[in-house]
Coordinates of C-alpha atoms in Angstrom, one line a residue:
X839 CA -29.5 88.9 89.9
X840 CA -27.5 86.8 92.4
X841 CA -30.4 84.5 93.1
X842 CA -30.4 83.1 89.5
X843 CA -26.6 82.6 89.3
X844 CA -26.9 79.0 90.3
X845 CA -29.4 78.4 87.6
X846 CA -27.2 80.1 85.0
X847 CA -24.3 77.9 86.0
X848 CA -26.3 74.8 85.0
X849 CA -26.1 76.0 81.3
X850 CA -22.3 75.5 81.2
X851 CA -21.6 78.7 79.2
X852 CA -23.8 77.9 76.2
X853 CA -25.2 81.4 76.5
X854 CA -23.6 84.6 77.8
X855 CA -24.6 85.9 81.3
X856 CA -25.8 89.1 79.7
X857 CA -28.0 87.3 77.2
X858 CA -29.3 85.0 79.9
X859 CA -30.2 88.0 82.1
X860 CA -31.9 89.7 79.2
X861 CA -34.0 86.6 78.4
X862 CA -35.0 86.3 82.0
X863 CA -36.2 89.9 82.1
X864 CA -38.1 89.4 78.9
X865 CA -39.7 86.2 80.3
X866 CA -40.9 88.1 83.4
X867 CA -42.4 90.8 81.2
X868 CA -43.9 88.3 78.9
X869 CA -45.7 86.6 81.8
X870 CA -47.1 89.9 83.0
X871 CA -45.6 89.5 86.4
X872 CA -47.1 86.1 87.1
X873 CA -43.6 84.5 87.4
X874 CA -41.0 85.5 89.9
X875 CA -37.5 86.0 88.6
X876 CA -36.2 82.7 89.8
X877 CA -39.1 80.8 88.0
X878 CA -38.5 82.8 84.9
X879 CA -34.8 81.9 85.0
X880 CA -35.7 78.2 85.3
X881 CA -37.9 78.5 82.2
X882 CA -35.2 80.2 80.2
X883 CA -32.6 77.6 81.3
X884 CA -35.1 74.8 80.4
X885 CA -35.5 76.5 76.9
X886 CA -31.8 76.2 76.4
X887 CA -31.7 72.5 77.3
X888 CA -30.9 72.4 81.0
X889 CA -32.4 69.3 82.5
X890 CA -32.0 70.2 86.2
X891 CA -32.4 73.8 87.1
X892 CA -32.7 73.9 90.8
X893 CA -34.4 72.4 93.8
X894 CA -37.3 70.7 91.9
X895 CA -36.6 69.0 88.6
X896 CA -39.4 69.0 86.1
X897 CA -41.6 65.9 86.4
X898 CA -44.0 64.0 84.2
X899 CA -47.6 63.8 85.2
X900 CA -47.5 60.0 85.2
X901 CA -44.9 60.2 88.0
X902 CA -47.0 62.3 90.3
X903 CA -48.2 60.5 93.4
X904 CA -50.0 61.7 96.6
X905 CA -46.6 61.8 98.4
X906 CA -44.9 63.9 95.7
X907 CA -45.2 67.1 97.7
X908 CA -44.0 70.2 95.9
X909 CA -43.6 69.6 92.2
X910 CA -42.9 71.3 88.9
X911 CA -43.9 70.2 85.4
X912 CA -45.0 71.5 82.0
X913 CA -48.4 70.7 80.6
X914 CA -51.1 71.7 78.2
X915 CA -54.5 73.0 79.3
X916 CA -57.3 70.6 78.2
X917 CA -60.3 71.9 80.1
X918 CA -61.2 75.0 82.1
X919 CA -63.9 75.1 84.7
X920 CA -65.6 78.3 85.9
X921 CA -64.2 80.1 88.9
X922 CA -66.3 80.2 92.1
X923 CA -66.3 82.4 95.2
X924 CA -66.7 81.1 98.8
X925 CA -66.9 82.6 102.3
X926 CA -64.0 81.8 104.6
X927 CA -64.3 81.4 108.4
X928 CA -62.6 84.7 108.9
X929 CA -65.3 86.5 106.9
X930 CA -63.2 87.1 103.7
X931 CA -64.2 85.9 100.3
X932 CA -62.0 83.3 98.6
X933 CA -61.9 82.2 94.9
X934 CA -61.2 78.8 93.5
X935 CA -61.1 77.4 90.0
X936 CA -60.1 74.1 88.4
X937 CA -58.4 73.2 85.1
X938 CA -57.4 69.9 83.6
X939 CA -53.9 69.8 82.2
X940 CA -52.0 67.0 80.4
X941 CA -48.6 66.0 79.0
X942 CA -47.6 63.0 76.9
X943 CA -47.9 60.7 80.0
X944 CA -51.3 61.6 81.3
X945 CA -53.6 64.3 82.8
X946 CA -54.2 65.8 86.2
X947 CA -56.4 68.4 87.8
X948 CA -55.1 71.8 89.0
X949 CA -56.9 73.6 91.8
X950 CA -56.2 77.4 91.6
X951 CA -56.8 79.6 94.6
X952 CA -57.5 83.3 94.9
X953 CA -55.3 85.4 92.5
X954 CA -54.5 82.3 90.4
X955 CA -58.3 81.5 90.2
X956 CA -58.8 85.1 88.9
X957 CA -56.8 84.1 85.8
X958 CA -59.7 81.8 84.9
X959 CA -62.3 84.4 85.8
X960 CA -60.7 87.0 83.5
X961 CA -60.3 84.5 80.6
X962 CA -56.4 84.5 80.7
X963 CA -56.3 80.7 80.9
X964 CA -57.6 79.0 77.8
X965 CA -57.7 75.5 76.4
X966 CA -54.6 74.7 74.3
X967 CA -52.1 76.9 76.3
X968 CA -48.9 75.4 77.6
X969 CA -47.9 76.2 81.2
X970 CA -45.0 75.8 83.6
X971 CA -46.7 74.6 86.8
X972 CA -45.4 74.6 90.4
X973 CA -47.6 73.5 93.2
X974 CA -48.4 71.1 96.0
X975 CA -49.9 67.6 95.4
X976 CA -52.7 66.4 97.6
X977 CA -55.6 64.0 97.5
X978 CA -58.7 65.8 96.1
X979 CA -62.4 65.0 95.8
X980 CA -61.8 62.7 92.8
X981 CA -58.1 61.7 93.0
X982 CA -54.8 63.5 93.3
X983 CA -54.6 67.1 92.3
X984 CA -52.1 69.9 92.3
X985 CA -53.0 73.0 94.4
X986 CA -51.7 76.3 93.3
X987 CA -52.1 79.3 95.6
X988 CA -50.6 82.8 95.5
X989 CA -47.2 81.3 96.2
X990 CA -47.5 78.7 93.4
X991 CA -46.4 79.2 89.8
X992 CA -48.6 79.1 86.7
X993 CA -46.6 80.6 83.8
X994 CA -47.4 80.3 80.1
X995 CA -44.5 78.8 78.1
X996 CA -43.7 78.5 74.4
X997 CA -42.5 74.9 74.9
X998 CA -44.5 72.4 72.9
X999 CA -46.4 69.7 74.8
X1000 CA -47.8 66.5 73.4
X1001 CA -50.9 66.1 75.5
X1002 CA -52.6 62.8 76.2
X1003 CA -55.8 62.1 78.2
X1004 CA -56.5 58.5 79.0
X1005 CA -60.1 57.6 78.0
X1006 CA -62.1 54.6 79.1
X1007 CA -64.1 52.5 76.7
X1008 CA -67.8 52.4 77.5
X1009 CA -67.9 48.7 78.1
X1010 CA -65.2 49.0 80.8
X1011 CA -67.2 51.6 82.9
X1012 CA -68.4 50.2 86.3
X1013 CA -70.5 51.8 89.0
X1014 CA -68.5 53.8 91.5
X1015 CA -65.7 54.8 89.1
X1016 CA -64.7 58.4 89.3
X1017 CA -62.4 60.8 87.4
X1018 CA -63.6 59.2 84.2
X1019 CA -62.7 60.4 80.7
X1020 CA -64.6 58.9 77.8
X1021 CA -65.2 59.7 74.2
X1022 CA -68.4 58.9 72.3
X1023 CA -70.8 59.8 69.6
X1024 CA -74.1 61.5 70.6
X1025 CA -77.0 59.3 69.8
X1026 CA -79.8 61.3 71.5
X1027 CA -80.3 64.6 73.3
X1028 CA -83.2 65.2 75.7
X1029 CA -84.5 68.7 76.7
X1030 CA -83.2 70.5 79.7
X1031 CA -85.4 70.2 82.7
X1032 CA -85.6 72.3 85.9
X1033 CA -86.2 71.1 89.5
X1034 CA -86.3 72.6 93.0
X1035 CA -83.3 71.8 95.2
X1036 CA -83.5 71.3 98.9
X1037 CA -81.8 74.7 99.5
X1038 CA -84.6 76.5 97.6
X1039 CA -82.6 77.1 94.4
X1040 CA -83.5 75.9 91.0
X1041 CA -81.4 73.2 89.4
X1042 CA -81.1 72.0 85.8
X1043 CA -80.6 68.6 84.4
X1044 CA -80.3 67.1 80.9
X1045 CA -79.7 63.7 79.5
X1046 CA -77.8 62.5 76.4
X1047 CA -77.0 59.0 75.1
X1048 CA -73.5 58.4 73.7
X1049 CA -71.9 55.4 72.2
X1050 CA -68.5 54.1 71.0
X1051 CA -67.4 50.9 69.3
X1052 CA -67.9 48.9 72.6
X1053 CA -71.4 50.0 73.6
X1054 CA -73.5 53.0 74.8
X1055 CA -74.3 54.7 78.0
X1056 CA -76.7 57.3 79.3
X1057 CA -75.2 60.6 80.5
X1058 CA -76.8 62.9 83.0
X1059 CA -75.6 66.5 83.0
X1060 CA -76.3 68.8 86.0
X1061 CA -76.7 72.6 86.3
X1062 CA -74.2 74.6 84.3
X1063 CA -73.1 71.5 82.3
X1064 CA -76.7 70.9 81.3
X1065 CA -76.6 74.1 79.3
X1066 CA -73.8 72.7 77.2
X1067 CA -76.3 70.4 75.5
X1068 CA -77.6 73.4 73.5
X1069 CA -74.2 73.5 71.7
X1070 CA -74.3 69.9 70.7
X1071 CA -76.2 67.9 68.0
X1072 CA -76.9 64.2 67.3
X1073 CA -73.9 62.5 65.7
X1074 CA -71.4 64.9 67.2
X1075 CA -68.3 63.3 68.7
X1076 CA -67.7 64.5 72.3
X1077 CA -65.3 64.0 75.1
X1078 CA -66.4 63.9 78.7
X1079 CA -63.7 64.8 81.3
X1080 CA -63.8 63.9 85.0
X1081 CA -67.2 62.3 85.0
X1082 CA -68.3 59.6 87.5
X1083 CA -70.4 56.4 87.1
X1084 CA -73.3 55.2 89.3
X1085 CA -76.0 52.6 89.0
X1086 CA -79.5 53.8 88.2
X1087 CA -81.9 52.6 90.9
X1088 CA -84.7 52.1 88.4
X1089 CA -83.2 49.7 85.9
X1090 CA -79.8 48.9 87.6
X1091 CA -77.9 50.2 84.5
X1092 CA -74.7 52.1 84.9
X1093 CA -74.9 55.8 83.9
X1094 CA -72.4 58.6 83.7
X1095 CA -72.8 61.8 85.8
X1096 CA -71.4 65.1 84.7
X1097 CA -71.5 67.8 87.4
X1098 CA -69.7 71.0 88.2
X1099 CA -66.3 69.3 88.5
X1100 CA -66.8 67.7 85.0
X1101 CA -67.1 69.0 81.5
X1102 CA -68.2 67.8 78.0
X1103 CA -66.9 69.2 74.8
X1104 CA -67.2 68.5 71.1
X1105 CA -64.1 67.0 69.4
X1106 CA -63.0 66.7 65.8
X1107 CA -62.1 63.0 66.0
X1108 CA -65.0 60.8 64.7
X1109 CA -66.1 58.1 67.2
X1110 CA -67.5 55.0 65.6
X1111 CA -70.7 53.5 66.9
X1112 CA -73.0 50.7 65.6
X1113 CA -76.3 49.9 67.3
X1114 CA -76.6 46.3 68.7
X1115 CA -80.0 45.0 67.8
X1116 CA -81.4 41.9 69.5
X1117 CA -83.5 39.3 67.8
X1118 CA -87.1 39.3 69.2
X1119 CA -86.8 35.6 70.0
X1120 CA -83.9 36.3 72.4
X1121 CA -85.6 38.9 74.5
X1122 CA -86.1 38.0 78.2
X1123 CA -87.9 40.1 80.9
X1124 CA -86.1 42.7 83.0
X1125 CA -83.6 44.0 80.4
X1126 CA -83.2 46.9 78.0
X1127 CA -83.2 46.1 74.3
X1128 CA -83.0 47.5 70.9
X1129 CA -84.9 45.8 68.0
X1130 CA -85.3 46.3 64.3
X1131 CA -88.3 45.0 62.3
X1132 CA -91.5 45.8 60.6
X1133 CA -94.8 47.0 62.0
X1134 CA -97.2 44.0 62.1
X1135 CA -100.0 45.4 64.2
X1136 CA -101.5 48.8 65.4
X1137 CA -103.7 49.6 68.4
X1138 CA -105.6 52.7 69.4
X1139 CA -104.2 55.5 71.5
X1140 CA -105.7 55.9 75.0
X1141 CA -105.5 58.7 77.5
X1142 CA -105.6 58.1 81.3
X1143 CA -105.2 60.1 84.5
X1144 CA -102.0 59.8 86.5
X1145 CA -102.1 59.8 90.3
X1146 CA -100.8 63.4 90.3
X1147 CA -103.7 64.6 88.2
X1148 CA -101.9 64.9 84.9
X1149 CA -103.0 63.2 81.7
X1150 CA -100.8 60.6 80.0
X1151 CA -101.2 58.6 76.8
X1152 CA -100.4 55.1 75.7
X1153 CA -100.8 53.1 72.5
X1154 CA -99.7 49.6 71.4
X1155 CA -98.1 48.4 68.3
X1156 CA -96.6 45.0 67.2
X1157 CA -93.2 44.6 65.6
X1158 CA -92.0 41.5 63.8
X1159 CA -88.6 40.2 62.6
X1160 CA -87.4 36.9 61.2
X1161 CA -87.5 35.3 64.7
X1162 CA -90.8 36.4 66.1
X1163 CA -93.3 39.1 67.0
X1164 CA -93.6 41.3 70.1
X1165 CA -96.1 43.9 71.6
X1166 CA -94.7 47.3 72.3
X1167 CA -96.4 49.8 74.6
X1168 CA -95.7 53.4 73.5
X1169 CA -96.0 55.9 76.4
X1170 CA -96.3 59.7 76.4
X1171 CA -95.4 61.4 73.2
X1172 CA -94.4 58.1 71.7
X1173 CA -98.1 57.1 71.7
X1174 CA -98.8 59.6 69.0
X1175 CA -96.7 57.6 66.6
X1176 CA -99.6 55.0 66.2
X1177 CA -101.3 57.5 63.9
X1178 CA -98.2 57.9 61.7
X1179 CA -97.4 54.2 61.2
X1180 CA -98.6 51.7 58.7
X1181 CA -98.3 47.9 58.5
X1182 CA -95.0 46.7 57.1
X1183 CA -93.2 50.0 57.9
X1184 CA -89.6 49.4 59.0
X1185 CA -88.9 50.7 62.5
X1186 CA -86.1 50.6 65.1
X1187 CA -87.1 50.6 68.8
X1188 CA -84.0 51.6 70.7
X1189 CA -83.6 51.2 74.5
X1190 CA -87.0 49.8 75.4
X1191 CA -87.5 47.9 78.7
X1192 CA -88.8 44.3 78.6
X1193 CA -91.3 42.8 81.0
X1194 CA -94.0 40.1 81.3
X1195 CA -97.3 41.5 80.1
X1196 CA -100.8 40.0 79.5
X1197 CA -100.8 36.2 79.8
X1198 CA -97.1 36.4 80.8
X1199 CA -96.2 37.2 77.2
X1200 CA -93.0 39.3 77.0
X1201 CA -93.5 42.9 75.8
X1202 CA -91.4 46.0 75.5
X1203 CA -92.2 49.3 77.2
X1204 CA -91.1 52.4 75.2
X1205 CA -90.8 55.4 77.6
X1206 CA -89.0 58.6 77.8
X1207 CA -85.6 56.9 77.5
X1208 CA -86.6 55.1 74.3
X1209 CA -85.8 56.3 70.8
X1210 CA -88.0 55.2 67.9
X1211 CA -86.7 55.5 64.3
X1212 CA -89.1 55.0 61.4
X1213 CA -87.3 53.9 58.2

């Protein structure tokens, strides 16, 4: 036990050497061999109030920089991503997994390799656990991260951690932003769709709309994260961790992307949202709008052939409010609503795109990104 004597001396005799040694052995056993004896000694000393127990003092996440090198800190697990296998150049198979951890100063990504990644695969690492972490800081795909290989340390600890994840408000999100954490209320959930990737595999994609007190944003979830939409419902409050933002080429609106390095989860905190309706008189071409009014005109549903040979539907209605009247083209399944509506019914047309129509009159186009609520 000579290698932990220097750590014991930091305690200044507040515990006997025998009791310290016993607690270190218990800590090693408690961690199922994941901690070496020196790390276990540091954890025990820290439990007894030692602020500096060796070559690396415990840090706070907010103080971690790309040049921090080898670091040690204590944090709570906030998100766990699936472990994956990959082929190395020497023909061996490696394993890698990612988790997001946080303390009271912020959050950071941990990249776990091989034996440490297996802890994710076996379910030993779960959200809510607190860990002593020792690893190496480097610039990752979406910012700085801490890499933990077989020589790193990831030991569960009983120390309480007040965790905080910095979240952006939707109105502050700009195209090109990465490593984004946001909270919002689910306003709409679309069905999961499949598509063929260039490598011949089948991918999955789903879309949801979320909002907070500052606005709303469309979220695209890819592959495994798309499956998470089956666990969510409209009006659920959710948190997205490590998403990124990009501009949609069709309507130039910023959207969130949630891929295999991101996650979305339901949260207990209720996120407030109130739809922002625009007066009909204020609508200009080339923007997306939500309006609220009464049905003031109904057209007939028509079918037509697309260029790809499939059949689509369209119908037209008119909606009025205190400021004016506007024509709305209902496309696809929305077109069927014309048979369910009556004059003077209250409706909300949410996220319809404005354009110049017949005789240069402004109209709204309600497509697959539009929600229609009949009151």
